[in-house]
CSV table of C-alpha atoms and ligand atoms in Angstrom, one decimal:
chain,number,residue,atom,x,y,z
A,1,UNK,CA,10.1,26.7,-46.8
A,2,UNK,CA,12.7,24.9,-49.0
A,3,UNK,CA,11.4,21.8,-51.0
A,4,UNK,CA,12.4,18.6,-49.3
A,5,UNK,CA,12.8,15.3,-51.0
A,6,UNK,CA,9.6,13.2,-50.3
A,7,UNK,CA,11.5,10.6,-48.3
A,8,UNK,CA,13.2,13.3,-46.2
A,9,UNK,CA,9.9,15.1,-45.7
A,10,UNK,CA,8.2,11.9,-44.5
A,11,UNK,CA,11.1,11.3,-42.1
A,12,UNK,CA,10.8,14.9,-40.8
A,13,UNK,CA,7.1,14.5,-40.3
A,14,UNK,CA,7.6,11.2,-38.5
A,15,UNK,CA,10.2,12.8,-36.2
A,16,UNK,CA,7.7,15.6,-35.4
A,17,UNK,CA,5.0,13.0,-34.6
A,18,UNK,CA,7.4,11.1,-32.4
A,19,UNK,CA,8.5,14.3,-30.6
A,20,UNK,CA,4.8,15.4,-30.1
A,21,UNK,CA,3.9,11.9,-28.7
A,22,UNK,CA,7.0,12.0,-26.4
A,23,UNK,CA,5.9,15.4,-25.1
A,24,UNK,CA,2.4,14.3,-24.5
A,25,UNK,CA,3.7,11.2,-22.6
A,26,UNK,CA,5.7,13.5,-20.3
A,27,UNK,CA,2.7,15.8,-19.8
A,28,UNK,CA,0.5,12.9,-18.8
A,29,UNK,CA,2.8,11.4,-16.1
A,30,UNK,CA,0.7,12.2,-13.0
A,31,UNK,CA,2.5,13.8,-10.1
A,32,UNK,CA,0.4,11.6,-7.7
A,33,UNK,CA,-0.6,8.0,-8.5
A,34,UNK,CA,-2.5,5.5,-6.4
A,35,UNK,CA,-2.2,1.7,-6.5
A,36,UNK,CA,-4.7,0.0,-6.7
A,37,UNK,CA,-6.1,2.7,-9.1
A,38,UNK,CA,-9.7,1.8,-8.2
A,39,UNK,CA,-10.2,2.8,-4.6
A,40,UNK,CA,-12.8,1.0,-2.5
A,41,UNK,CA,-13.6,0.9,1.2
A,42,UNK,CA,-11.0,-1.4,2.7
A,43,UNK,CA,-8.3,-0.8,0.1
A,44,UNK,CA,-4.7,-0.4,1.1
A,45,UNK,CA,-3.3,2.3,-1.2
A,46,UNK,CA,0.3,2.9,-2.2
A,47,UNK,CA,0.5,6.6,-2.9
A,48,UNK,CA,3.4,7.6,-5.2
A,49,UNK,CA,4.4,11.2,-5.7
A,50,UNK,CA,6.9,12.2,-8.4
A,51,UNK,CA,8.7,15.2,-6.9
A,52,UNK,CA,12.5,14.8,-7.3
A,53,UNK,CA,12.9,18.5,-6.3
A,54,UNK,CA,11.0,18.1,-3.0
A,55,UNK,CA,12.7,18.4,0.4
A,56,UNK,CA,9.7,16.9,2.0
A,57,UNK,CA,6.1,15.8,1.1
A,58,UNK,CA,3.2,15.7,3.5
A,59,UNK,CA,-0.5,15.2,3.2
A,60,UNK,CA,-3.8,14.2,4.6
A,61,UNK,CA,-6.6,11.9,3.5
A,62,UNK,CA,-10.0,11.1,5.1
A,63,UNK,CA,-8.9,12.7,8.4
A,64,UNK,CA,-5.6,10.8,8.6
A,65,UNK,CA,-2.1,12.1,8.3
A,66,UNK,CA,-0.1,10.8,5.3
A,67,UNK,CA,3.5,10.2,6.2
A,68,UNK,CA,5.7,10.1,3.0
A,69,UNK,CA,9.1,8.6,2.7
A,70,UNK,CA,11.7,8.8,-0.1
A,71,UNK,CA,11.8,5.7,-2.3
A,72,UNK,CA,14.8,3.8,-3.4
A,73,UNK,CA,15.3,5.9,-6.5
A,74,UNK,CA,15.6,9.1,-4.4
A,75,UNK,CA,13.2,11.0,-6.6
A,76,UNK,CA,9.9,9.4,-5.8
A,77,UNK,CA,8.0,9.8,-2.5
A,78,UNK,CA,5.7,7.1,-1.1
A,79,UNK,CA,3.0,6.7,1.5
A,80,UNK,CA,1.4,3.3,2.4
A,81,UNK,CA,-2.1,4.3,3.4
A,82,UNK,CA,-5.7,3.1,2.9
A,83,UNK,CA,-9.4,3.5,3.3
A,84,UNK,CA,-11.2,2.0,6.3
A,85,UNK,CA,-13.5,-1.0,5.6
A,86,UNK,CA,-16.4,1.1,7.0
A,87,UNK,CA,-15.7,4.3,5.0
A,88,UNK,CA,-18.7,5.5,2.9
A,89,UNK,CA,-18.5,5.6,-0.9
A,90,UNK,CA,-18.2,9.0,-2.5
A,91,UNK,CA,-15.7,11.7,-3.3
A,92,UNK,CA,-12.8,12.5,-1.0
A,93,UNK,CA,-10.0,15.1,-1.1
A,94,UNK,CA,-6.5,13.7,-1.1
A,95,UNK,CA,-4.3,16.6,0.2
A,96,UNK,CA,-0.6,16.4,-0.8
A,97,UNK,CA,1.9,19.2,-0.5
A,98,UNK,CA,5.5,19.0,-1.7
A,99,UNK,CA,7.9,21.5,-0.1
A,100,UNK,CA,10.7,22.1,-2.6
A,101,UNK,CA,14.4,22.5,-1.9
A,102,UNK,CA,14.3,26.1,-3.2
A,103,UNK,CA,11.7,27.0,-0.6
A,104,UNK,CA,8.7,26.8,-2.9
A,105,UNK,CA,5.5,24.8,-2.2
A,106,UNK,CA,3.7,22.7,-4.8
A,107,UNK,CA,0.1,21.7,-4.1
A,108,UNK,CA,-0.7,18.3,-5.6
A,109,UNK,CA,-4.1,17.8,-4.0
A,110,UNK,CA,-6.9,16.3,-5.9
A,111,UNK,CA,-10.2,14.5,-5.6
A,112,UNK,CA,-10.3,10.7,-5.2
A,113,UNK,CA,-13.5,8.7,-5.8
A,114,UNK,CA,-14.1,6.0,-3.2
A,115,UNK,CA,-16.2,3.3,-5.0
A,116,UNK,CA,-18.6,1.1,-3.0
A,117,UNK,CA,-17.2,-2.3,-2.0
A,118,UNK,CA,-19.6,-5.3,-2.1
A,119,UNK,CA,-19.0,-7.3,1.1
A,120,UNK,CA,-21.1,-10.3,2.0
A,121,UNK,CA,-23.2,-11.0,5.1
A,122,UNK,CA,-22.7,-14.1,7.1
A,123,UNK,CA,-23.8,-15.7,10.4
A,124,UNK,CA,-21.8,-17.6,13.0
A,125,UNK,CA,-22.4,-19.5,16.2
A,126,UNK,CA,-19.9,-18.9,19.1
A,127,UNK,CA,-20.1,-19.5,22.8
A,128,UNK,CA,-22.7,-17.3,24.5
A,129,UNK,CA,-20.1,-15.5,26.6
A,130,UNK,CA,-18.7,-13.9,23.5
A,131,UNK,CA,-22.1,-12.4,22.5
A,132,UNK,CA,-23.4,-11.4,26.0
A,133,UNK,CA,-20.3,-11.0,28.2
A,134,UNK,CA,-20.8,-10.8,31.9
A,135,UNK,CA,-19.5,-8.0,34.2
A,136,UNK,CA,-16.1,-9.7,34.7
A,137,UNK,CA,-15.7,-10.2,30.9
A,138,UNK,CA,-16.8,-6.6,30.3
A,139,UNK,CA,-14.0,-5.5,32.6
A,140,UNK,CA,-11.5,-7.4,30.6
A,141,UNK,CA,-12.8,-6.2,27.3
A,142,UNK,CA,-12.5,-2.6,28.5
A,143,UNK,CA,-9.0,-3.2,29.8
A,144,UNK,CA,-8.1,-4.8,26.4
A,145,UNK,CA,-9.5,-1.8,24.5
A,146,UNK,CA,-7.5,0.7,26.6
A,147,UNK,CA,-4.3,-1.4,26.1
A,148,UNK,CA,-4.9,-1.6,22.3
A,149,UNK,CA,-5.6,2.2,22.1
A,150,UNK,CA,-2.3,2.9,23.9
A,151,UNK,CA,-0.2,0.4,21.8
A,152,UNK,CA,-1.6,1.5,18.4
A,153,UNK,CA,-1.2,5.2,19.2
A,154,UNK,CA,2.6,4.8,18.8
A,155,UNK,CA,4.4,3.8,15.7
A,156,UNK,CA,8.0,4.0,14.4
A,157,UNK,CA,8.6,7.3,12.5
A,158,UNK,CA,10.1,5.5,9.5
A,159,UNK,CA,8.9,2.4,7.5
A,160,UNK,CA,10.2,-0.8,9.1
A,161,UNK,CA,9.0,-3.0,6.3
A,162,UNK,CA,10.8,-3.8,3.1
A,163,UNK,CA,9.6,-5.3,-0.2
A,164,UNK,CA,6.2,-6.9,-0.6
A,165,UNK,CA,4.1,-8.4,2.3
A,166,UNK,CA,3.9,-12.2,2.5
A,167,UNK,CA,1.1,-14.5,3.7
A,168,UNK,CA,1.6,-15.4,7.4
A,169,UNK,CA,0.7,-19.1,7.0
A,170,UNK,CA,0.8,-21.8,4.4
A,171,UNK,CA,-2.9,-22.4,4.4
A,172,UNK,CA,-5.9,-21.7,2.2
A,173,UNK,CA,-7.2,-18.1,2.7
A,174,UNK,CA,-10.9,-17.4,2.9
A,175,UNK,CA,-12.6,-14.4,1.2
A,176,UNK,CA,-14.1,-13.1,4.4
A,177,UNK,CA,-12.7,-9.5,4.8
A,178,UNK,CA,-15.5,-7.0,5.2
A,179,UNK,CA,-18.3,-9.6,5.8
A,180,UNK,CA,-21.1,-8.3,8.0
A,181,UNK,CA,-21.4,-11.0,10.6
A,182,UNK,CA,-24.3,-12.0,12.9
A,183,UNK,CA,-23.1,-13.9,16.0
A,184,UNK,CA,-25.7,-16.3,17.3
A,185,UNK,CA,-28.3,-14.3,15.3
A,186,UNK,CA,-27.8,-11.3,17.6
A,187,UNK,CA,-24.6,-9.2,17.5
A,188,UNK,CA,-23.6,-7.7,14.2
A,189,UNK,CA,-20.0,-6.9,13.5
A,190,UNK,CA,-17.8,-6.4,10.5
A,191,UNK,CA,-15.0,-8.9,9.9
A,192,UNK,CA,-11.9,-6.7,9.8
A,193,UNK,CA,-9.3,-9.2,8.7
A,194,UNK,CA,-8.6,-12.3,6.6
A,195,UNK,CA,-9.1,-15.8,7.9
A,196,UNK,CA,-6.8,-18.6,6.8
A,197,UNK,CA,-7.9,-22.2,7.3
A,198,UNK,CA,-4.9,-23.2,9.3
A,199,UNK,CA,-5.0,-26.4,11.4
A,200,UNK,CA,-4.1,-25.9,15.0
A,201,UNK,CA,-0.3,-25.8,15.4
A,202,UNK,CA,0.5,-24.3,12.0
A,203,UNK,CA,3.5,-22.0,12.1
A,204,UNK,CA,2.5,-18.3,11.9
A,205,UNK,CA,5.1,-16.0,10.4
A,206,UNK,CA,5.6,-12.2,10.2
A,207,UNK,CA,4.1,-10.8,7.0
A,208,UNK,CA,6.9,-8.3,6.9
A,209,UNK,CA,9.7,-6.9,9.1
A,210,UNK,CA,8.9,-4.7,12.1
A,211,UNK,CA,8.8,-4.7,15.9
A,212,UNK,CA,6.5,-6.8,18.0
A,213,UNK,CA,4.3,-4.4,20.0
A,214,UNK,CA,1.7,-6.9,21.5
A,215,UNK,CA,2.2,-10.5,22.5
A,216,UNK,CA,-0.5,-11.5,25.0
A,217,UNK,CA,-3.9,-13.1,25.5
A,218,UNK,CA,-6.9,-10.8,24.9
A,219,UNK,CA,-10.6,-11.6,25.3
A,220,UNK,CA,-11.9,-11.6,21.8
A,221,UNK,CA,-8.5,-11.9,20.0
A,222,UNK,CA,-7.2,-14.8,22.1
A,223,UNK,CA,-3.4,-15.1,22.1
A,224,UNK,CA,-2.5,-12.2,19.9
A,225,UNK,CA,0.6,-10.8,18.3
A,226,UNK,CA,0.8,-7.3,16.7
A,227,UNK,CA,3.7,-6.0,14.7
A,228,UNK,CA,4.5,-2.3,14.1
A,229,UNK,CA,5.7,-1.8,10.5
A,230,UNK,CA,6.2,1.9,11.0
A,231,UNK,CA,4.3,5.1,10.0
A,232,UNK,CA,1.1,3.8,11.6
A,233,UNK,CA,0.9,0.4,9.8
A,234,UNK,CA,0.4,-2.7,11.9
A,235,UNK,CA,-0.4,-6.4,11.2
A,236,UNK,CA,-2.3,-8.5,13.8
A,237,UNK,CA,-2.2,-12.3,14.3
A,238,UNK,CA,-5.1,-13.7,16.3
A,239,UNK,CA,-6.4,-16.9,18.1
A,240,UNK,CA,-2.8,-18.3,18.4
A,241,UNK,CA,-2.4,-21.5,20.5
A,242,UNK,CA,1.2,-20.4,21.3
A,243,UNK,CA,3.2,-17.2,21.1
A,244,UNK,CA,6.9,-17.4,20.4
A,245,UNK,CA,7.9,-13.7,20.4
A,246,UNK,CA,8.1,-10.9,23.0
A,247,UNK,CA,7.1,-7.3,23.0
A,248,UNK,CA,9.9,-5.1,21.8
A,249,UNK,CA,11.5,-7.8,19.6
A,250,UNK,CA,12.5,-7.0,16.1
A,251,UNK,CA,11.3,-9.5,13.6
A,252,UNK,CA,12.2,-10.2,9.9
A,253,UNK,CA,9.8,-11.1,7.2
A,254,UNK,CA,8.8,-14.8,7.6
A,255,UNK,CA,10.1,-15.0,11.2
A,256,UNK,CA,8.1,-17.4,13.4
A,257,UNK,CA,5.7,-15.6,15.7
A,258,UNK,CA,3.7,-18.5,17.1
A,259,UNK,CA,1.4,-21.3,16.3
A,260,UNK,CA,-2.2,-21.0,15.0
A,261,UNK,CA,-5.1,-22.1,17.3
A,262,UNK,CA,-8.7,-21.2,18.3
A,263,UNK,CA,-8.2,-19.0,21.4
A,264,UNK,CA,-10.6,-16.1,22.0
A,265,UNK,CA,-13.8,-15.6,20.0
A,266,UNK,CA,-13.2,-18.3,17.3
A,267,UNK,CA,-15.5,-21.0,15.9
A,268,UNK,CA,-12.5,-23.3,15.3
A,269,UNK,CA,-8.8,-23.3,14.6
A,270,UNK,CA,-7.8,-20.7,12.0
A,271,UNK,CA,-5.5,-17.7,11.7
A,272,UNK,CA,-7.1,-14.3,11.6
A,273,UNK,CA,-4.8,-11.8,10.0
A,274,UNK,CA,-5.5,-8.1,10.4
A,275,UNK,CA,-4.0,-5.0,8.7
A,276,UNK,CA,-4.4,-1.7,10.5
A,277,UNK,CA,-3.3,1.8,9.3
A,278,UNK,CA,-3.9,4.7,11.7
A,279,UNK,CA,-7.0,3.0,13.0
A,280,UNK,CA,-8.3,2.0,9.6
A,281,UNK,CA,-8.8,-1.7,8.9
A,282,UNK,CA,-7.6,-2.7,5.4
A,283,UNK,CA,-8.0,-5.8,3.3
A,284,UNK,CA,-4.9,-8.1,3.8
A,285,UNK,CA,-5.5,-9.8,0.5
A,286,UNK,CA,-5.1,-6.5,-1.3
A,287,UNK,CA,-1.9,-5.7,0.7
A,288,UNK,CA,-0.5,-9.1,-0.5
A,289,UNK,CA,-1.2,-8.1,-4.1
A,290,UNK,CA,0.7,-4.8,-3.8
A,291,UNK,CA,4.1,-5.0,-5.4
A,292,UNK,CA,6.4,-3.1,-3.0
A,293,UNK,CA,9.6,-4.7,-4.3
A,294,UNK,CA,10.8,-1.5,-6.0
A,295,UNK,CA,9.7,0.8,-3.2
A,296,UNK,CA,12.1,0.0,-0.4
B,1,LIG,ZN1,-11.3,-13.6,11.5
């Protein structure tokens, strides 16, 4: 090796170090990344797959099908998914397969740890008919269930949302998602949404763009609106005093859906906001914190 001037030698060494660091950075870019990175029961998760050479990406997680779409940059694939509030903690297998343009298949599956979530326990008092419904009420509850099953079984086959989700009301939120609730000291249920302390008559707006798939009174939910955001993702707006949209109507982010109220099983006026993905109930507060502005 020829002798180098000490300054040149230092410069060469430095270049080598930079080159090595650059290589290691590239080697560490994960093909699949989840946001939020710490996964708990109730987390919505944005799954990002770096596969510019893929013609399609598909997957499955916790028994639910992942539907990927191409992001704005054309090289990254995304799925907006999540873990149900009642999912047990432990290891899970995230299955992701990229089908390449050249006919090849890349398996990007790996284990994802679901960490325990620490939700509180609370008790509430409501009218007795909501805890021990009579035969007539039971009939309506069953009819509601069948209707919801039918409605939520169908979703647009492309994302209808764009950019980040927005809070549906201008009112203080409560930290009540996931709370195990006792009604009148008897019935236990899990609170599968986020309550906002909205006075009756507060305008309720679409959290993102989509299509209205429910707009009617239901027994527990009261006057209820549900929006399909595509690929199995829905938002629900409960206990409204008034509904201002119709089923089948396309809505934009922030568009008026109705006014808040206390219809159905409610202890007083508030807005209950639910987020549902393929039957899993996700924490709306976490969805609001997801930055989706660069995605689509
Ligand atoms: Zn609620």
